Amino acid sequence: MQAMRVFTEPRDHQVVIDLPPDLRSAVRLEVIVLSADAEGPAGQAPAADGDQPTNPVRRRPSARLAATRVIGDLLAPAALDAEWSVLQ
């Protein structure tokens, strides 16, 4: 799958996109239209030059998680393979 990002303005309620040569032979394409005026991706304000956001929104963990400790291996399976009937 290939992705193509284009910033353009509609004319007469239509948007025309020139496809690169490697996408011209595609049988089906998925097109997603987003408004880029108010906010960029993930609530970020649009940048002046259009490349980088000027003030990215940062998430912070809840204060209730401050005393949380991880005990054991997070990647180890919760049940043994022999106990899991779906593998049989």
mmCIF file of N, CA and C in Angstrom:
data_model
loop_
_atom_site.group_PDB
_atom_site.id
_atom_site.type_symbol
_atom_site.label_atom_id
_atom_site.label_comp_id
_atom_site.label_asym_id
_atom_site.label_seq_id
_atom_site.Cartn_x
_atom_site.Cartn_y
_atom_site.Cartn_z
ATOM 1 N N MET A 1 0.839 -1.168 0.000
ATOM 2 C CA MET A 1 0.000 0.000 0.000
ATOM 3 C C MET A 1 0.885 1.231 0.000
ATOM 4 N N GLN A 2 0.515 2.185 -0.793
ATOM 5 C CA GLN A 2 1.239 3.445 -0.871
ATOM 6 C C GLN A 2 0.327 4.570 -0.409
ATOM 7 N N ALA A 3 0.919 5.593 0.174
ATOM 8 C CA ALA A 3 0.154 6.746 0.628
ATOM 9 C C ALA A 3 0.660 7.993 -0.074
ATOM 10 N N MET A 4 -0.256 8.915 -0.277
ATOM 11 C CA MET A 4 0.085 10.171 -0.943
ATOM 12 C C MET A 4 -0.649 11.276 -0.195
ATOM 13 N N ARG A 5 0.070 12.294 0.221
ATOM 14 C CA ARG A 5 -0.539 13.394 0.956
ATOM 15 C C ARG A 5 -0.478 14.653 0.095
ATOM 16 N N VAL A 6 -1.625 15.286 -0.097
ATOM 17 C CA VAL A 6 -1.720 16.462 -0.951
ATOM 18 C C VAL A 6 -2.528 17.527 -0.223
ATOM 19 N N PHE A 7 -2.035 18.740 -0.194
ATOM 20 C CA PHE A 7 -2.796 19.875 0.312
ATOM 21 C C PHE A 7 -3.249 20.689 -0.889
ATOM 22 N N THR A 8 -4.552 20.884 -1.007
ATOM 23 C CA THR A 8 -5.102 21.605 -2.150
ATOM 24 C C THR A 8 -6.368 22.332 -1.732
ATOM 25 N N GLU A 9 -6.863 23.180 -2.599
ATOM 26 C CA GLU A 9 -8.096 23.906 -2.345
ATOM 27 C C GLU A 9 -9.145 23.473 -3.355
ATOM 28 N N PRO A 10 -10.390 23.268 -2.896
ATOM 29 C CA PRO A 10 -11.430 22.858 -3.839
ATOM 30 C C PRO A 10 -11.817 24.004 -4.769
ATOM 31 N N ARG A 11 -12.156 23.636 -5.995
ATOM 32 C CA ARG A 11 -12.653 24.601 -6.978
ATOM 33 C C ARG A 11 -13.984 24.085 -7.480
ATOM 34 N N ASP A 12 -15.017 24.881 -7.357
ATOM 35 C CA ASP A 12 -16.382 24.496 -7.729
ATOM 36 C C ASP A 12 -16.790 23.208 -7.018
ATOM 37 N N HIS A 13 -16.460 23.103 -5.746
ATOM 38 C CA HIS A 13 -16.805 21.962 -4.894
ATOM 39 C C HIS A 13 -16.162 20.659 -5.366
ATOM 40 N N GLN A 14 -15.032 20.731 -6.042
ATOM 41 C CA GLN A 14 -14.336 19.543 -6.516
ATOM 42 C C GLN A 14 -12.856 19.650 -6.222
ATOM 43 N N VAL A 15 -12.219 18.494 -6.037
ATOM 44 C CA VAL A 15 -10.775 18.404 -5.846
ATOM 45 C C VAL A 15 -10.233 17.451 -6.903
ATOM 46 N N VAL A 16 -9.250 17.906 -7.668
ATOM 47 C CA VAL A 16 -8.637 17.079 -8.695
ATOM 48 C C VAL A 16 -7.216 16.755 -8.254
ATOM 49 N N ILE A 17 -6.855 15.475 -8.292
ATOM 50 C CA ILE A 17 -5.531 15.027 -7.857
ATOM 51 C C ILE A 17 -4.837 14.346 -9.031
ATOM 52 N N ASP A 18 -3.642 14.791 -9.361
ATOM 53 C CA ASP A 18 -2.830 14.123 -10.377
ATOM 54 C C ASP A 18 -2.076 12.984 -9.705
ATOM 55 N N LEU A 19 -2.321 11.767 -10.162
ATOM 56 C CA LEU A 19 -1.691 10.598 -9.569
ATOM 57 C C LEU A 19 -0.292 10.377 -10.125
ATOM 58 N N PRO A 20 0.649 9.942 -9.268
ATOM 59 C CA PRO A 20 1.977 9.588 -9.766
ATOM 60 C C PRO A 20 1.891 8.324 -10.621
ATOM 61 N N PRO A 21 2.896 8.058 -11.468
ATOM 62 C CA PRO A 21 2.833 6.915 -12.382
ATOM 63 C C PRO A 21 2.601 5.567 -11.695
ATOM 64 N N ASP A 22 3.161 5.351 -10.499
ATOM 65 C CA ASP A 22 3.000 4.050 -9.857
ATOM 66 C C ASP A 22 1.595 3.820 -9.300
ATOM 67 N N LEU A 23 0.783 4.856 -9.173
ATOM 68 C CA LEU A 23 -0.598 4.695 -8.706
ATOM 69 C C LEU A 23 -1.613 4.734 -9.851
ATOM 70 N N ARG A 24 -1.200 5.069 -11.042
ATOM 71 C CA ARG A 24 -2.137 5.189 -12.165
ATOM 72 C C ARG A 24 -2.719 3.860 -12.591
ATOM 73 N N SER A 25 -2.015 2.784 -12.356
ATOM 74 C CA SER A 25 -2.515 1.472 -12.776
ATOM 75 C C SER A 25 -3.360 0.798 -11.694
ATOM 76 N N ALA A 26 -3.570 1.452 -10.566
ATOM 77 C CA ALA A 26 -4.356 0.861 -9.477
ATOM 78 C C ALA A 26 -5.816 0.717 -9.898
ATOM 79 N N VAL A 27 -6.406 -0.401 -9.532
ATOM 80 C CA VAL A 27 -7.799 -0.657 -9.879
ATOM 81 C C VAL A 27 -8.727 0.137 -8.966
ATOM 82 N N ARG A 28 -8.387 0.160 -7.662
ATOM 83 C CA ARG A 28 -9.207 0.884 -6.690
ATOM 84 C C ARG A 28 -8.312 1.756 -5.824
ATOM 85 N N LEU A 29 -8.817 2.909 -5.436
ATOM 86 C CA LEU A 29 -8.100 3.816 -4.548
ATOM 87 C C LEU A 29 -9.026 4.222 -3.412
ATOM 88 N N GLU A 30 -8.444 4.457 -2.245
ATOM 89 C CA GLU A 30 -9.205 4.974 -1.115
ATOM 90 C C GLU A 30 -8.825 6.435 -0.941
ATOM 91 N N VAL A 31 -9.819 7.310 -0.872
ATOM 92 C CA VAL A 31 -9.583 8.746 -0.746
ATOM 93 C C VAL A 31 -10.224 9.211 0.555
ATOM 94 N N ILE A 32 -9.447 9.886 1.378
ATOM 95 C CA ILE A 32 -9.932 10.446 2.640
ATOM 96 C C ILE A 32 -9.746 11.952 2.566
ATOM 97 N N VAL A 33 -10.803 12.711 2.822
ATOM 98 C CA VAL A 33 -10.745 14.166 2.736
ATOM 99 C C VAL A 33 -10.894 14.739 4.141
ATOM 100 N N LEU A 34 -9.913 15.540 4.562
ATOM 101 C CA LEU A 34 -9.924 16.184 5.877
ATOM 102 C C LEU A 34 -9.771 17.680 5.699
ATOM 103 N N SER A 35 -10.403 18.444 6.539
ATOM 104 C CA SER A 35 -10.238 19.891 6.519
ATOM 105 C C SER A 35 -8.925 20.245 7.201
ATOM 106 N N ALA A 36 -8.084 21.023 6.547
ATOM 107 C CA ALA A 36 -6.775 21.384 7.104
ATOM 108 C C ALA A 36 -6.751 22.816 7.607
ATOM 109 N N ASP A 37 -7.885 23.477 7.686
ATOM 110 C CA ASP A 37 -7.916 24.878 8.095
ATOM 111 C C ASP A 37 -7.772 25.076 9.591
ATOM 112 N N ALA A 38 -8.616 24.403 10.384
ATOM 113 C CA ALA A 38 -8.639 24.648 11.824
ATOM 114 C C ALA A 38 -7.525 23.930 12.549
ATOM 115 N N GLU A 39 -7.401 22.643 12.344
ATOM 116 C CA GLU A 39 -6.410 21.849 13.072
ATOM 117 C C GLU A 39 -5.785 20.831 12.156
ATOM 118 N N GLY A 40 -4.565 20.443 12.487
ATOM 119 C CA GLY A 40 -3.878 19.395 11.749
ATOM 120 C C GLY A 40 -4.166 18.052 12.375
ATOM 121 N N PRO A 41 -3.341 17.037 12.103
ATOM 122 C CA PRO A 41 -3.571 15.712 12.664
ATOM 123 C C PRO A 41 -3.409 15.699 14.174
ATOM 124 N N ALA A 42 -4.244 14.926 14.844
ATOM 125 C CA ALA A 42 -4.200 14.707 16.297
ATOM 126 C C ALA A 42 -4.312 16.005 17.087
ATOM 127 N N GLY A 43 -5.110 16.959 16.594
ATOM 128 C CA GLY A 43 -5.332 18.189 17.326
ATOM 129 C C GLY A 43 -4.196 19.179 17.273
ATOM 130 N N GLN A 44 -3.263 19.005 16.371
ATOM 131 C CA GLN A 44 -2.129 19.918 16.268
ATOM 132 C C GLN A 44 -2.498 21.099 15.393
ATOM 133 N N ALA A 45 -2.032 22.262 15.769
ATOM 134 C CA ALA A 45 -2.276 23.439 14.951
ATOM 135 C C ALA A 45 -1.436 23.353 13.686
ATOM 136 N N PRO A 46 -1.939 23.852 12.551
ATOM 137 C CA PRO A 46 -1.164 23.782 11.315
ATOM 138 C C PRO A 46 0.074 24.661 11.403
ATOM 139 N N ALA A 47 1.143 24.227 10.789
ATOM 140 C CA ALA A 47 2.396 24.973 10.800
ATOM 141 C C ALA A 47 2.358 26.056 9.734
ATOM 142 N N ALA A 48 3.233 27.031 9.896
ATOM 143 C CA ALA A 48 3.292 28.122 8.925
ATOM 144 C C ALA A 48 3.775 27.632 7.568
ATOM 145 N N ASP A 49 4.748 26.711 7.568
ATOM 146 C CA ASP A 49 5.274 26.205 6.302
ATOM 147 C C ASP A 49 4.596 24.914 5.875
ATOM 148 N N GLY A 50 3.693 24.361 6.690
ATOM 149 C CA GLY A 50 2.957 23.164 6.325
ATOM 150 C C GLY A 50 3.685 21.865 6.617
ATOM 151 N N ASP A 51 4.910 21.905 7.145
ATOM 152 C CA ASP A 51 5.661 20.673 7.379
ATOM 153 C C ASP A 51 5.553 20.186 8.823
ATOM 154 N N GLN A 52 5.857 21.040 9.776
ATOM 155 C CA GLN A 52 5.887 20.643 11.178
ATOM 156 C C GLN A 52 4.871 21.457 11.970
ATOM 157 N N PRO A 53 4.168 20.840 12.928
ATOM 158 C CA PRO A 53 3.229 21.589 13.750
ATOM 159 C C PRO A 53 3.964 22.553 14.666
ATOM 160 N N THR A 54 3.335 23.684 14.947
ATOM 161 C CA THR A 54 3.983 24.690 15.785
ATOM 162 C C THR A 54 3.850 24.381 17.269
ATOM 163 N N ASN A 55 2.756 23.755 17.682
ATOM 164 C CA ASN A 55 2.572 23.418 19.094
ATOM 165 C C ASN A 55 1.926 22.039 19.203
ATOM 166 N N PRO A 56 2.733 20.979 19.197
ATOM 167 C CA PRO A 56 2.163 19.638 19.268
ATOM 168 C C PRO A 56 1.480 19.398 20.613
ATOM 169 N N VAL A 57 0.378 18.663 20.581
ATOM 170 C CA VAL A 57 -0.356 18.312 21.793
ATOM 171 C C VAL A 57 0.335 17.115 22.426
ATOM 172 N N ARG A 58 0.703 17.233 23.692
ATOM 173 C CA ARG A 58 1.389 16.149 24.397
ATOM 174 C C ARG A 58 0.460 15.553 25.425
ATOM 175 N N ARG A 59 0.440 14.243 25.479
ATOM 176 C CA ARG A 59 -0.374 13.554 26.473
ATOM 177 C C ARG A 59 0.451 13.281 27.718
ATOM 178 N N ARG A 60 -0.218 13.276 28.856
ATOM 179 C CA ARG A 60 0.451 12.986 30.123
ATOM 180 C C ARG A 60 -0.319 11.874 30.823
ATOM 181 N N PRO A 61 0.397 10.942 31.464
ATOM 182 C CA PRO A 61 -0.311 9.885 32.197
ATOM 183 C C PRO A 61 -1.016 10.452 33.426
ATOM 184 N N SER A 62 -2.017 9.749 33.874
ATOM 185 C CA SER A 62 -2.769 10.161 35.044
ATOM 186 C C SER A 62 -1.867 10.172 36.273
ATOM 187 N N ALA A 63 -2.115 11.089 37.181
ATOM 188 C CA ALA A 63 -1.343 11.168 38.422
ATOM 189 C C ALA A 63 -1.567 9.929 39.287
ATOM 190 N N ARG A 64 -2.698 9.234 39.100
ATOM 191 C CA ARG A 64 -2.979 8.015 39.868
ATOM 192 C C ARG A 64 -2.021 6.885 39.513
ATOM 193 N N LEU A 65 -1.349 6.973 38.371
ATOM 194 C CA LEU A 65 -0.412 5.933 37.965
ATOM 195 C C LEU A 65 1.004 6.166 38.491
ATOM 196 N N ALA A 66 1.227 7.227 39.237
ATOM 197 C CA ALA A 66 2.574 7.585 39.690
ATOM 198 C C ALA A 66 3.198 6.499 40.569
ATOM 199 N N ALA A 67 2.413 5.846 41.399
ATOM 200 C CA ALA A 67 2.959 4.833 42.315
ATOM 201 C C ALA A 67 2.852 3.423 41.741
ATOM 202 N N THR A 68 2.447 3.276 40.499
ATOM 203 C CA THR A 68 2.275 1.963 39.888
ATOM 204 C C THR A 68 3.625 1.333 39.584
ATOM 205 N N ARG A 69 3.750 0.052 39.902
ATOM 206 C CA ARG A 69 4.984 -0.680 39.603
ATOM 207 C C ARG A 69 4.644 -1.896 38.758
ATOM 208 N N VAL A 70 5.503 -2.219 37.837
ATOM 209 C CA VAL A 70 5.316 -3.388 36.988
ATOM 210 C C VAL A 70 6.011 -4.566 37.648
ATOM 211 N N ILE A 71 5.255 -5.633 37.876
ATOM 212 C CA ILE A 71 5.801 -6.829 38.505
ATOM 213 C C ILE A 71 5.717 -7.972 37.497
ATOM 214 N N GLY A 72 6.831 -8.601 37.228
ATOM 215 C CA GLY A 72 6.842 -9.739 36.317
ATOM 216 C C GLY A 72 7.141 -9.325 34.881
ATOM 217 N N ASP A 73 7.007 -10.285 33.992
ATOM 218 C CA ASP A 73 7.308 -10.092 32.578
ATOM 219 C C ASP A 73 6.020 -9.750 31.844
ATOM 220 N N LEU A 74 5.965 -8.581 31.213
ATOM 221 C CA LEU A 74 4.767 -8.167 30.498
ATOM 222 C C LEU A 74 4.572 -8.923 29.191
ATOM 223 N N LEU A 75 5.638 -9.515 28.662
ATOM 224 C CA LEU A 75 5.553 -10.196 27.381
ATOM 225 C C LEU A 75 5.315 -11.695 27.507
ATOM 226 N N ALA A 76 5.399 -12.232 28.698
ATOM 227 C CA ALA A 76 5.174 -13.665 28.912
ATOM 228 C C ALA A 76 3.684 -13.967 28.763
ATOM 229 N N PRO A 77 3.328 -15.106 28.195
ATOM 230 C CA PRO A 77 1.909 -15.438 28.053
ATOM 231 C C PRO A 77 1.243 -15.646 29.410
ATOM 232 N N ALA A 78 -0.037 -15.333 29.493
ATOM 233 C CA ALA A 78 -0.775 -15.478 30.751
ATOM 234 C C ALA A 78 -1.116 -16.934 31.040
ATOM 235 N N ALA A 79 -1.262 -17.743 29.989
ATOM 236 C CA ALA A 79 -1.573 -19.165 30.158
ATOM 237 C C ALA A 79 -0.561 -19.988 29.377
ATOM 238 N N LEU A 80 -0.301 -21.181 29.863
ATOM 239 C CA LEU A 80 0.604 -22.081 29.168
ATOM 240 C C LEU A 80 -0.047 -22.574 27.877
ATOM 241 N N ASP A 81 0.774 -22.942 26.884
ATOM 242 C CA ASP A 81 0.249 -23.431 25.614
ATOM 243 C C ASP A 81 -0.589 -24.690 25.799
ATOM 244 N N ALA A 82 -0.220 -25.535 26.733
ATOM 245 C CA ALA A 82 -0.953 -26.781 26.972
ATOM 246 C C ALA A 82 -2.351 -26.509 27.542
ATOM 247 N N GLU A 83 -2.501 -25.387 28.228
ATOM 248 C CA GLU A 83 -3.788 -25.047 28.819
ATOM 249 C C GLU A 83 -4.716 -24.333 27.855
ATOM 250 N N TRP A 84 -4.186 -23.941 26.728
ATOM 251 C CA TRP A 84 -4.964 -23.165 25.753
ATOM 252 C C TRP A 84 -5.496 -24.093 24.670
ATOM 253 N N SER A 85 -6.789 -24.351 24.680
ATOM 254 C CA SER A 85 -7.367 -25.349 23.775
ATOM 255 C C SER A 85 -7.441 -24.867 22.332
ATOM 256 N N VAL A 86 -7.307 -23.596 22.063
ATOM 257 C CA VAL A 86 -7.407 -23.088 20.705
ATOM 258 C C VAL A 86 -6.215 -23.518 19.836
ATOM 259 N N LEU A 87 -5.094 -23.822 20.443
ATOM 260 C CA LEU A 87 -3.914 -24.235 19.680
ATOM 261 C C LEU A 87 -3.968 -25.699 19.278
ATOM 262 N N GLN A 88 -4.928 -26.451 19.769
ATOM 263 C CA GLN A 88 -4.993 -27.894 19.482
ATOM 264 C C GLN A 88 -5.882 -28.182 18.288
#
